[in-house]
């Protein structure tokens, strides 16, 4: 079946594009047109995905939703090294199951407006770990978790 997204409202389109990225599909939706005024917000959302992903090592990760913890909906992982957790409906701490102990940088990204909060050198114990998002960010969140010091 072919899925056509023509003039889809902004939020569902944004969630759809993030779900594609989190599934390892790195392609722009064919029906997001740069010349259509109605697609302006959608194209901004697409640009935010690109901006965020360029600041990560997503190309070394694979979908690992089985490692999602808390309100994380989808997870990309290079276990023990880096992760991208995503939720479109933050309802409490989000994180990763089975983490390797170490020091990690956390980059919180508000997918609705591109605001970012960085928490550097966070000590992480082994096992299931979750974090509470910064209050300034919306309920649609991407979180890049990168081990440092190795």
mmCIF file of N, CA, C and O in Angstrom, residues 37-119:
data_model
loop_
_atom_site.group_PDB
_atom_site.id
_atom_site.type_symbol
_atom_site.label_atom_id
_atom_site.label_comp_id
_atom_site.label_asym_id
_atom_site.label_seq_id
_atom_site.Cartn_x
_atom_site.Cartn_y
_atom_site.Cartn_z
ATOM 1 N N UNK A 37 2.821 27.346 0.025
ATOM 2 C CA UNK A 37 2.749 28.126 1.261
ATOM 3 C C UNK A 37 2.153 27.299 2.392
ATOM 4 O O UNK A 37 2.591 27.395 3.538
ATOM 5 N N UNK A 38 1.194 26.421 2.085
ATOM 6 C CA UNK A 38 0.549 25.615 3.114
ATOM 7 C C UNK A 38 1.522 24.619 3.758
ATOM 8 O O UNK A 38 1.258 24.112 4.832
ATOM 9 N N UNK A 39 2.645 24.341 3.102
ATOM 10 C CA UNK A 39 3.625 23.387 3.633
ATOM 11 C C UNK A 39 4.766 24.054 4.404
ATOM 12 O O UNK A 39 5.695 23.385 4.831
ATOM 13 N N UNK A 40 4.692 25.363 4.599
ATOM 14 C CA UNK A 40 5.786 26.093 5.249
ATOM 15 C C UNK A 40 6.122 25.527 6.634
ATOM 16 O O UNK A 40 7.290 25.284 6.938
ATOM 17 N N UNK A 41 5.126 25.306 7.473
ATOM 18 C CA UNK A 41 5.388 24.768 8.815
ATOM 19 C C UNK A 41 5.900 23.338 8.755
ATOM 20 O O UNK A 41 6.770 22.942 9.528
ATOM 21 N N UNK A 42 5.364 22.558 7.834
ATOM 22 C CA UNK A 42 5.807 21.177 7.661
ATOM 23 C C UNK A 42 7.273 21.136 7.260
ATOM 24 O O UNK A 42 8.054 20.336 7.775
ATOM 25 N N UNK A 43 7.664 22.010 6.350
ATOM 26 C CA UNK A 43 9.064 22.061 5.913
ATOM 27 C C UNK A 43 9.986 22.507 7.050
ATOM 28 O O UNK A 43 11.109 22.026 7.168
ATOM 29 N N UNK A 44 9.508 23.405 7.900
ATOM 30 C CA UNK A 44 10.304 23.802 9.081
ATOM 31 C C UNK A 44 10.517 22.596 9.995
ATOM 32 O O UNK A 44 11.615 22.380 10.506
ATOM 33 N N UNK A 45 9.461 21.797 10.188
ATOM 34 C CA UNK A 45 9.590 20.573 10.997
ATOM 35 C C UNK A 45 10.597 19.616 10.376
ATOM 36 O O UNK A 45 11.420 19.036 11.068
ATOM 37 N N UNK A 46 10.538 19.449 9.054
ATOM 38 C CA UNK A 46 11.496 18.583 8.364
ATOM 39 C C UNK A 46 12.917 19.093 8.592
ATOM 40 O O UNK A 46 13.838 18.305 8.818
ATOM 41 N N UNK A 47 13.094 20.396 8.520
ATOM 42 C CA UNK A 47 14.411 20.995 8.744
ATOM 43 C C UNK A 47 14.922 20.761 10.151
ATOM 44 O O UNK A 47 16.123 20.550 10.365
ATOM 45 N N UNK A 48 14.014 20.786 11.123
ATOM 46 C CA UNK A 48 14.426 20.529 12.512
ATOM 47 C C UNK A 48 14.906 19.091 12.686
ATOM 48 O O UNK A 48 15.860 18.836 13.422
ATOM 49 N N UNK A 49 14.246 18.139 12.027
ATOM 50 C CA UNK A 49 14.711 16.751 12.081
ATOM 51 C C UNK A 49 16.134 16.682 11.541
ATOM 52 O O UNK A 49 17.024 16.079 12.146
ATOM 53 N N UNK A 50 16.352 17.316 10.404
ATOM 54 C CA UNK A 50 17.675 17.330 9.781
ATOM 55 C C UNK A 50 18.712 17.970 10.704
ATOM 56 O O UNK A 50 19.799 17.412 10.918
ATOM 57 N N UNK A 51 18.385 19.123 11.264
ATOM 58 C CA UNK A 51 19.304 19.824 12.166
ATOM 59 C C UNK A 51 19.675 18.944 13.355
ATOM 60 O O UNK A 51 20.846 18.841 13.719
ATOM 61 N N UNK A 52 18.672 18.309 13.961
ATOM 62 C CA UNK A 52 18.935 17.449 15.113
ATOM 63 C C UNK A 52 19.807 16.260 14.725
ATOM 64 O O UNK A 52 20.824 15.984 15.363
ATOM 65 N N UNK A 53 19.410 15.541 13.691
ATOM 66 C CA UNK A 53 20.125 14.320 13.310
ATOM 67 C C UNK A 53 21.572 14.595 12.912
ATOM 68 O O UNK A 53 22.450 13.776 13.179
ATOM 69 N N UNK A 54 21.823 15.749 12.294
ATOM 70 C CA UNK A 54 23.201 16.089 11.914
ATOM 71 C C UNK A 54 24.108 16.258 13.128
ATOM 72 O O UNK A 54 25.325 16.192 12.996
ATOM 73 N N UNK A 55 23.536 16.469 14.302
ATOM 74 C CA UNK A 55 24.318 16.646 15.529
ATOM 75 C C UNK A 55 24.503 15.333 16.283
ATOM 76 O O UNK A 55 24.981 15.329 17.416
ATOM 77 N N UNK A 56 24.114 14.230 15.662
ATOM 78 C CA UNK A 56 24.194 12.918 16.301
ATOM 79 C C UNK A 56 25.002 11.966 15.422
ATOM 80 O O UNK A 56 25.413 12.317 14.324
ATOM 81 N N UNK A 57 25.164 10.758 15.911
ATOM 82 C CA UNK A 57 25.769 9.698 15.095
ATOM 83 C C UNK A 57 24.699 8.658 14.730
ATOM 84 O O UNK A 57 24.912 7.458 14.808
ATOM 85 N N UNK A 58 23.536 9.154 14.298
ATOM 86 C CA UNK A 58 22.391 8.296 13.969
ATOM 87 C C UNK A 58 22.753 7.205 12.972
ATOM 88 O O UNK A 58 22.179 6.128 12.986
ATOM 89 N N UNK A 59 23.708 7.486 12.093
ATOM 90 C CA UNK A 59 24.084 6.534 11.052
ATOM 91 C C UNK A 59 24.745 5.273 11.618
ATOM 92 O O UNK A 59 24.871 4.273 10.918
ATOM 93 N N UNK A 60 25.129 5.309 12.902
ATOM 94 C CA UNK A 60 25.710 4.139 13.559
ATOM 95 C C UNK A 60 24.667 3.373 14.381
ATOM 96 O O UNK A 60 24.998 2.391 15.034
ATOM 97 N N UNK A 61 23.425 3.839 14.371
ATOM 98 C CA UNK A 61 22.379 3.266 15.220
ATOM 99 C C UNK A 61 21.383 2.444 14.419
ATOM 100 O O UNK A 61 21.250 2.602 13.212
ATOM 101 N N UNK A 62 20.676 1.592 15.158
ATOM 102 C CA UNK A 62 19.598 0.784 14.592
ATOM 103 C C UNK A 62 18.363 0.952 15.472
ATOM 104 O O UNK A 62 18.481 1.194 16.671
ATOM 105 N N UNK A 63 17.172 0.787 14.896
ATOM 106 C CA UNK A 63 15.963 0.831 15.718
ATOM 107 C C UNK A 63 16.020 -0.253 16.793
ATOM 108 O O UNK A 63 16.290 -1.416 16.505
ATOM 109 N N UNK A 64 15.792 0.147 18.039
ATOM 110 C CA UNK A 64 15.797 -0.781 19.176
ATOM 111 C C UNK A 64 14.701 -0.382 20.158
ATOM 112 O O UNK A 64 14.968 -0.061 21.310
ATOM 113 N N UNK A 65 13.474 -0.402 19.697
ATOM 114 C CA UNK A 65 12.348 -0.034 20.556
ATOM 115 C C UNK A 65 12.244 -0.922 21.784
ATOM 116 O O UNK A 65 11.659 -0.528 22.791
ATOM 117 N N UNK A 66 12.826 -2.134 21.726
ATOM 118 C CA UNK A 66 12.813 -3.028 22.877
ATOM 119 C C UNK A 66 13.617 -2.462 24.044
ATOM 120 O O UNK A 66 13.452 -2.896 25.181
ATOM 121 N N UNK A 67 14.468 -1.464 23.777
ATOM 122 C CA UNK A 67 15.267 -0.832 24.841
ATOM 123 C C UNK A 67 14.630 0.454 25.364
ATOM 124 O O UNK A 67 15.190 1.100 26.243
ATOM 125 N N UNK A 68 13.477 0.827 24.844
ATOM 126 C CA UNK A 68 12.811 2.057 25.266
ATOM 127 C C UNK A 68 12.309 1.926 26.699
ATOM 128 O O UNK A 68 11.738 0.905 27.078
ATOM 129 N N UNK A 69 12.532 2.971 27.490
ATOM 130 C CA UNK A 69 12.076 2.989 28.893
ATOM 131 C C UNK A 69 11.260 4.253 29.144
ATOM 132 O O UNK A 69 11.449 5.273 28.481
ATOM 133 N N UNK A 70 10.383 4.180 30.131
ATOM 134 C CA UNK A 70 9.566 5.336 30.484
ATOM 135 C C UNK A 70 8.631 5.706 29.351
ATOM 136 O O UNK A 70 8.052 4.842 28.704
ATOM 137 N N UNK A 71 8.519 7.010 29.083
ATOM 138 C CA UNK A 71 7.590 7.452 28.034
ATOM 139 C C UNK A 71 8.238 7.492 26.643
ATOM 140 O O UNK A 71 7.627 7.997 25.706
ATOM 141 N N UNK A 72 9.433 6.922 26.493
ATOM 142 C CA UNK A 72 10.059 6.823 25.182
ATOM 143 C C UNK A 72 9.192 5.939 24.290
ATOM 144 O O UNK A 72 8.855 4.818 24.660
ATOM 145 N N UNK A 73 8.822 6.451 23.106
ATOM 146 C CA UNK A 73 8.016 5.679 22.155
ATOM 147 C C UNK A 73 8.897 4.868 21.216
ATOM 148 O O UNK A 73 8.611 3.726 20.926
ATOM 149 N N UNK A 74 9.951 5.504 20.677
ATOM 150 C CA UNK A 74 10.839 4.851 19.721
ATOM 151 C C UNK A 74 12.277 5.144 20.112
ATOM 152 O O UNK A 74 12.582 6.202 20.665
ATOM 153 N N UNK A 75 13.177 4.190 19.793
ATOM 154 C CA UNK A 75 14.570 4.342 20.193
ATOM 155 C C UNK A 75 15.501 3.856 19.090
ATOM 156 O O UNK A 75 15.310 2.764 18.549
ATOM 157 N N UNK A 76 16.481 4.674 18.774
ATOM 158 C CA UNK A 76 17.608 4.264 17.938
ATOM 159 C C UNK A 76 18.772 4.029 18.888
ATOM 160 O O UNK A 76 18.944 4.777 19.853
ATOM 161 N N UNK A 77 19.592 3.003 18.620
ATOM 162 C CA UNK A 77 20.659 2.692 19.565
ATOM 163 C C UNK A 77 21.909 2.151 18.882
ATOM 164 O O UNK A 77 21.828 1.406 17.912
ATOM 165 N N UNK A 78 23.015 2.548 19.444
ATOM 166 C CA UNK A 78 24.314 1.917 19.253
ATOM 167 C C UNK A 78 24.689 1.541 20.686
ATOM 168 O O UNK A 78 25.384 2.304 21.368
ATOM 169 N N UNK A 79 24.152 0.419 21.197
ATOM 170 C CA UNK A 79 24.200 0.108 22.624
ATOM 171 C C UNK A 79 25.584 0.291 23.252
ATOM 172 O O UNK A 79 26.598 -0.121 22.704
ATOM 173 N N UNK A 80 25.546 0.962 24.410
ATOM 174 C CA UNK A 80 26.759 1.244 25.154
ATOM 175 C C UNK A 80 27.482 2.497 24.705
ATOM 176 O O UNK A 80 28.385 2.971 25.377
ATOM 177 N N UNK A 81 27.063 3.048 23.552
ATOM 178 C CA UNK A 81 27.751 4.223 23.006
ATOM 179 C C UNK A 81 26.826 5.429 22.832
ATOM 180 O O UNK A 81 27.133 6.512 23.306
ATOM 181 N N UNK A 82 25.702 5.246 22.136
ATOM 182 C CA UNK A 82 24.802 6.378 21.904
ATOM 183 C C UNK A 82 23.389 5.893 21.603
ATOM 184 O O UNK A 82 23.186 4.765 21.140
ATOM 185 N N UNK A 83 22.443 6.798 21.856
ATOM 186 C CA UNK A 83 21.022 6.490 21.705
ATOM 187 C C UNK A 83 20.287 7.759 21.293
ATOM 188 O O UNK A 83 20.687 8.865 21.650
ATOM 189 N N UNK A 84 19.183 7.574 20.586
ATOM 190 C CA UNK A 84 18.225 8.655 20.367
ATOM 191 C C UNK A 84 16.873 8.126 20.809
ATOM 192 O O UNK A 84 16.372 7.144 20.257
ATOM 193 N N UNK A 85 16.320 8.759 21.830
ATOM 194 C CA UNK A 85 14.991 8.415 22.334
ATOM 195 C C UNK A 85 14.019 9.478 21.825
ATOM 196 O O UNK A 85 14.360 10.655 21.749
ATOM 197 N N UNK A 86 12.809 9.064 21.494
ATOM 198 C CA UNK A 86 11.807 10.001 20.976
ATOM 199 C C UNK A 86 10.443 9.675 21.580
ATOM 200 O O UNK A 86 10.090 8.512 21.760
ATOM 201 N N UNK A 87 9.708 10.734 21.878
ATOM 202 C CA UNK A 87 8.308 10.591 22.252
ATOM 203 C C UNK A 87 7.520 11.768 21.708
ATOM 204 O O UNK A 87 8.012 12.889 21.686
ATOM 205 N N UNK A 88 6.309 11.495 21.251
ATOM 206 C CA UNK A 88 5.404 12.562 20.826
ATOM 207 C C UNK A 88 4.391 12.865 21.928
ATOM 208 O O UNK A 88 3.538 13.736 21.764
ATOM 209 N N UNK A 89 4.512 12.144 23.057
ATOM 210 C CA UNK A 89 3.537 12.309 24.134
ATOM 211 C C UNK A 89 4.223 12.080 25.489
ATOM 212 O O UNK A 89 3.912 11.108 26.180
ATOM 213 N N UNK A 90 5.135 12.973 25.836
ATOM 214 C CA UNK A 90 5.862 12.852 27.098
ATOM 215 C C UNK A 90 4.868 12.841 28.253
ATOM 216 O O UNK A 90 4.064 13.750 28.404
ATOM 217 N N UNK A 91 4.922 11.785 29.045
ATOM 218 C CA UNK A 91 4.017 11.671 30.190
ATOM 219 C C UNK A 91 4.778 11.377 31.478
ATOM 220 O O UNK A 91 4.170 11.098 32.502
ATOM 221 N N UNK A 92 6.089 11.421 31.398
ATOM 222 C CA UNK A 92 6.942 11.147 32.540
ATOM 223 C C UNK A 92 8.340 10.870 32.038
ATOM 224 O O UNK A 92 8.597 10.934 30.835
ATOM 225 N N UNK A 93 9.257 10.575 32.931
ATOM 226 C CA UNK A 93 10.645 10.368 32.521
ATOM 227 C C UNK A 93 10.764 9.414 31.331
ATOM 228 O O UNK A 93 9.971 8.483 31.183
ATOM 229 N N UNK A 94 11.751 9.676 30.504
ATOM 230 C CA UNK A 94 12.007 8.822 29.342
ATOM 231 C C UNK A 94 13.455 8.377 29.373
ATOM 232 O O UNK A 94 14.296 9.036 29.980
ATOM 233 N N UNK A 95 13.745 7.232 28.754
ATOM 234 C CA UNK A 95 15.105 6.750 28.788
ATOM 235 C C UNK A 95 15.314 5.442 28.076
ATOM 236 O O UNK A 95 14.611 5.115 27.126
ATOM 237 N N UNK A 96 16.289 4.675 28.601
ATOM 238 C CA UNK A 96 16.802 3.485 27.927
ATOM 239 C C UNK A 96 16.942 2.342 28.923
ATOM 240 O O UNK A 96 17.401 2.538 30.049
ATOM 241 N N UNK A 97 16.605 1.145 28.492
ATOM 242 C CA UNK A 97 16.814 -0.079 29.283
ATOM 243 C C UNK A 97 18.220 -0.612 29.001
ATOM 244 O O UNK A 97 18.718 -0.514 27.891
ATOM 245 N N UNK A 98 18.817 -1.202 30.005
ATOM 246 C CA UNK A 98 20.087 -1.906 29.832
ATOM 247 C C UNK A 98 21.266 -1.032 29.473
ATOM 248 O O UNK A 98 22.143 -1.446 28.718
ATOM 249 N N UNK A 99 21.318 0.157 30.035
ATOM 250 C CA UNK A 99 22.426 1.064 29.722
ATOM 251 C C UNK A 99 23.731 0.573 30.337
ATOM 252 O O UNK A 99 23.735 -0.057 31.387
ATOM 253 N N UNK A 100 24.810 0.894 29.670
ATOM 254 C CA UNK A 100 26.156 0.651 30.186
ATOM 255 C C UNK A 100 26.514 1.810 31.095
ATOM 256 O O UNK A 100 26.298 2.972 30.732
ATOM 257 N N UNK A 101 27.054 1.512 32.260
ATOM 258 C CA UNK A 101 27.462 2.580 33.179
ATOM 259 C C UNK A 101 28.507 3.466 32.513
ATOM 260 O O UNK A 101 29.329 2.995 31.724
ATOM 261 N N UNK A 102 28.458 4.740 32.845
ATOM 262 C CA UNK A 102 29.435 5.671 32.293
ATOM 263 C C UNK A 102 28.968 7.099 32.425
ATOM 264 O O UNK A 102 28.001 7.399 33.116
ATOM 265 N N UNK A 103 29.670 7.981 31.737
ATOM 266 C CA UNK A 103 29.326 9.395 31.716
ATOM 267 C C UNK A 103 28.795 9.725 30.327
ATOM 268 O O UNK A 103 29.418 9.391 29.322
ATOM 269 N N UNK A 104 27.652 10.382 30.302
ATOM 270 C CA UNK A 104 26.969 10.667 29.047
ATOM 271 C C UNK A 104 26.597 12.146 28.963
ATOM 272 O O UNK A 104 26.313 12.776 29.973
ATOM 273 N N UNK A 105 26.589 12.669 27.746
ATOM 274 C CA UNK A 105 26.003 13.975 27.471
ATOM 275 C C UNK A 105 24.583 13.737 26.997
ATOM 276 O O UNK A 105 24.330 12.826 26.191
ATOM 277 N N UNK A 106 23.645 14.561 27.495
ATOM 278 C CA UNK A 106 22.241 14.484 27.090
ATOM 279 C C UNK A 106 21.894 15.750 26.326
ATOM 280 O O UNK A 106 22.149 16.858 26.804
ATOM 281 N N UNK A 107 21.321 15.577 25.146
ATOM 282 C CA UNK A 107 20.876 16.714 24.346
ATOM 283 C C UNK A 107 19.376 16.567 24.133
ATOM 284 O O UNK A 107 18.919 15.703 23.386
ATOM 285 N N UNK A 108 18.601 17.389 24.854
ATOM 286 C CA UNK A 108 17.150 17.390 24.757
ATOM 287 C C UNK A 108 16.749 18.314 23.620
ATOM 288 O O UNK A 108 17.244 19.436 23.531
ATOM 289 N N UNK A 109 15.829 17.864 22.770
ATOM 290 C CA UNK A 109 15.429 18.632 21.597
ATOM 291 C C UNK A 109 13.915 18.686 21.515
ATOM 292 O O UNK A 109 13.255 17.644 21.441
ATOM 293 N N UNK A 110 13.369 19.901 21.532
ATOM 294 C CA UNK A 110 11.926 20.095 21.395
ATOM 295 C C UNK A 110 11.590 20.048 19.908
ATOM 296 O O UNK A 110 11.982 20.940 19.152
ATOM 297 N N UNK A 111 10.898 19.005 19.481
ATOM 298 C CA UNK A 111 10.643 18.814 18.053
ATOM 299 C C UNK A 111 9.637 19.813 17.492
ATOM 300 O O UNK A 111 9.539 19.955 16.281
ATOM 301 N N UNK A 112 8.921 20.540 18.359
ATOM 302 C CA UNK A 112 7.924 21.497 17.874
ATOM 303 C C UNK A 112 8.524 22.840 17.500
ATOM 304 O O UNK A 112 7.990 23.540 16.648
ATOM 305 N N UNK A 113 9.632 23.221 18.149
ATOM 306 C CA UNK A 113 10.193 24.548 17.866
ATOM 307 C C UNK A 113 11.723 24.575 17.765
ATOM 308 O O UNK A 113 12.307 25.623 17.502
ATOM 309 N N UNK A 114 12.364 23.434 17.985
ATOM 310 C CA UNK A 114 13.814 23.372 17.851
ATOM 311 C C UNK A 114 14.608 23.805 19.071
ATOM 312 O O UNK A 114 15.837 23.817 19.032
ATOM 313 N N UNK A 115 13.930 24.148 20.160
ATOM 314 C CA UNK A 115 14.664 24.511 21.383
ATOM 315 C C UNK A 115 15.466 23.309 21.865
ATOM 316 O O UNK A 115 15.029 22.159 21.743
ATOM 317 N N UNK A 116 16.633 23.592 22.436
ATOM 318 C CA UNK A 116 17.524 22.524 22.865
ATOM 319 C C UNK A 116 18.067 22.837 24.261
ATOM 320 O O UNK A 116 18.347 23.986 24.574
ATOM 321 N N UNK A 117 18.193 21.790 25.057
ATOM 322 C CA UNK A 117 18.812 21.894 26.379
ATOM 323 C C UNK A 117 19.861 20.794 26.467
ATOM 324 O O UNK A 117 19.568 19.627 26.188
ATOM 325 N N UNK A 118 21.078 21.177 26.854
ATOM 326 C CA UNK A 118 22.172 20.207 26.966
ATOM 327 C C UNK A 118 22.519 20.006 28.431
ATOM 328 O O UNK A 118 22.672 20.976 29.183
ATOM 329 N N UNK A 119 22.622 18.754 28.825
ATOM 330 C CA UNK A 119 23.079 18.387 30.162
ATOM 331 C C UNK A 119 24.370 17.595 29.957
ATOM 332 O O UNK A 119 24.338 16.483 29.425
#
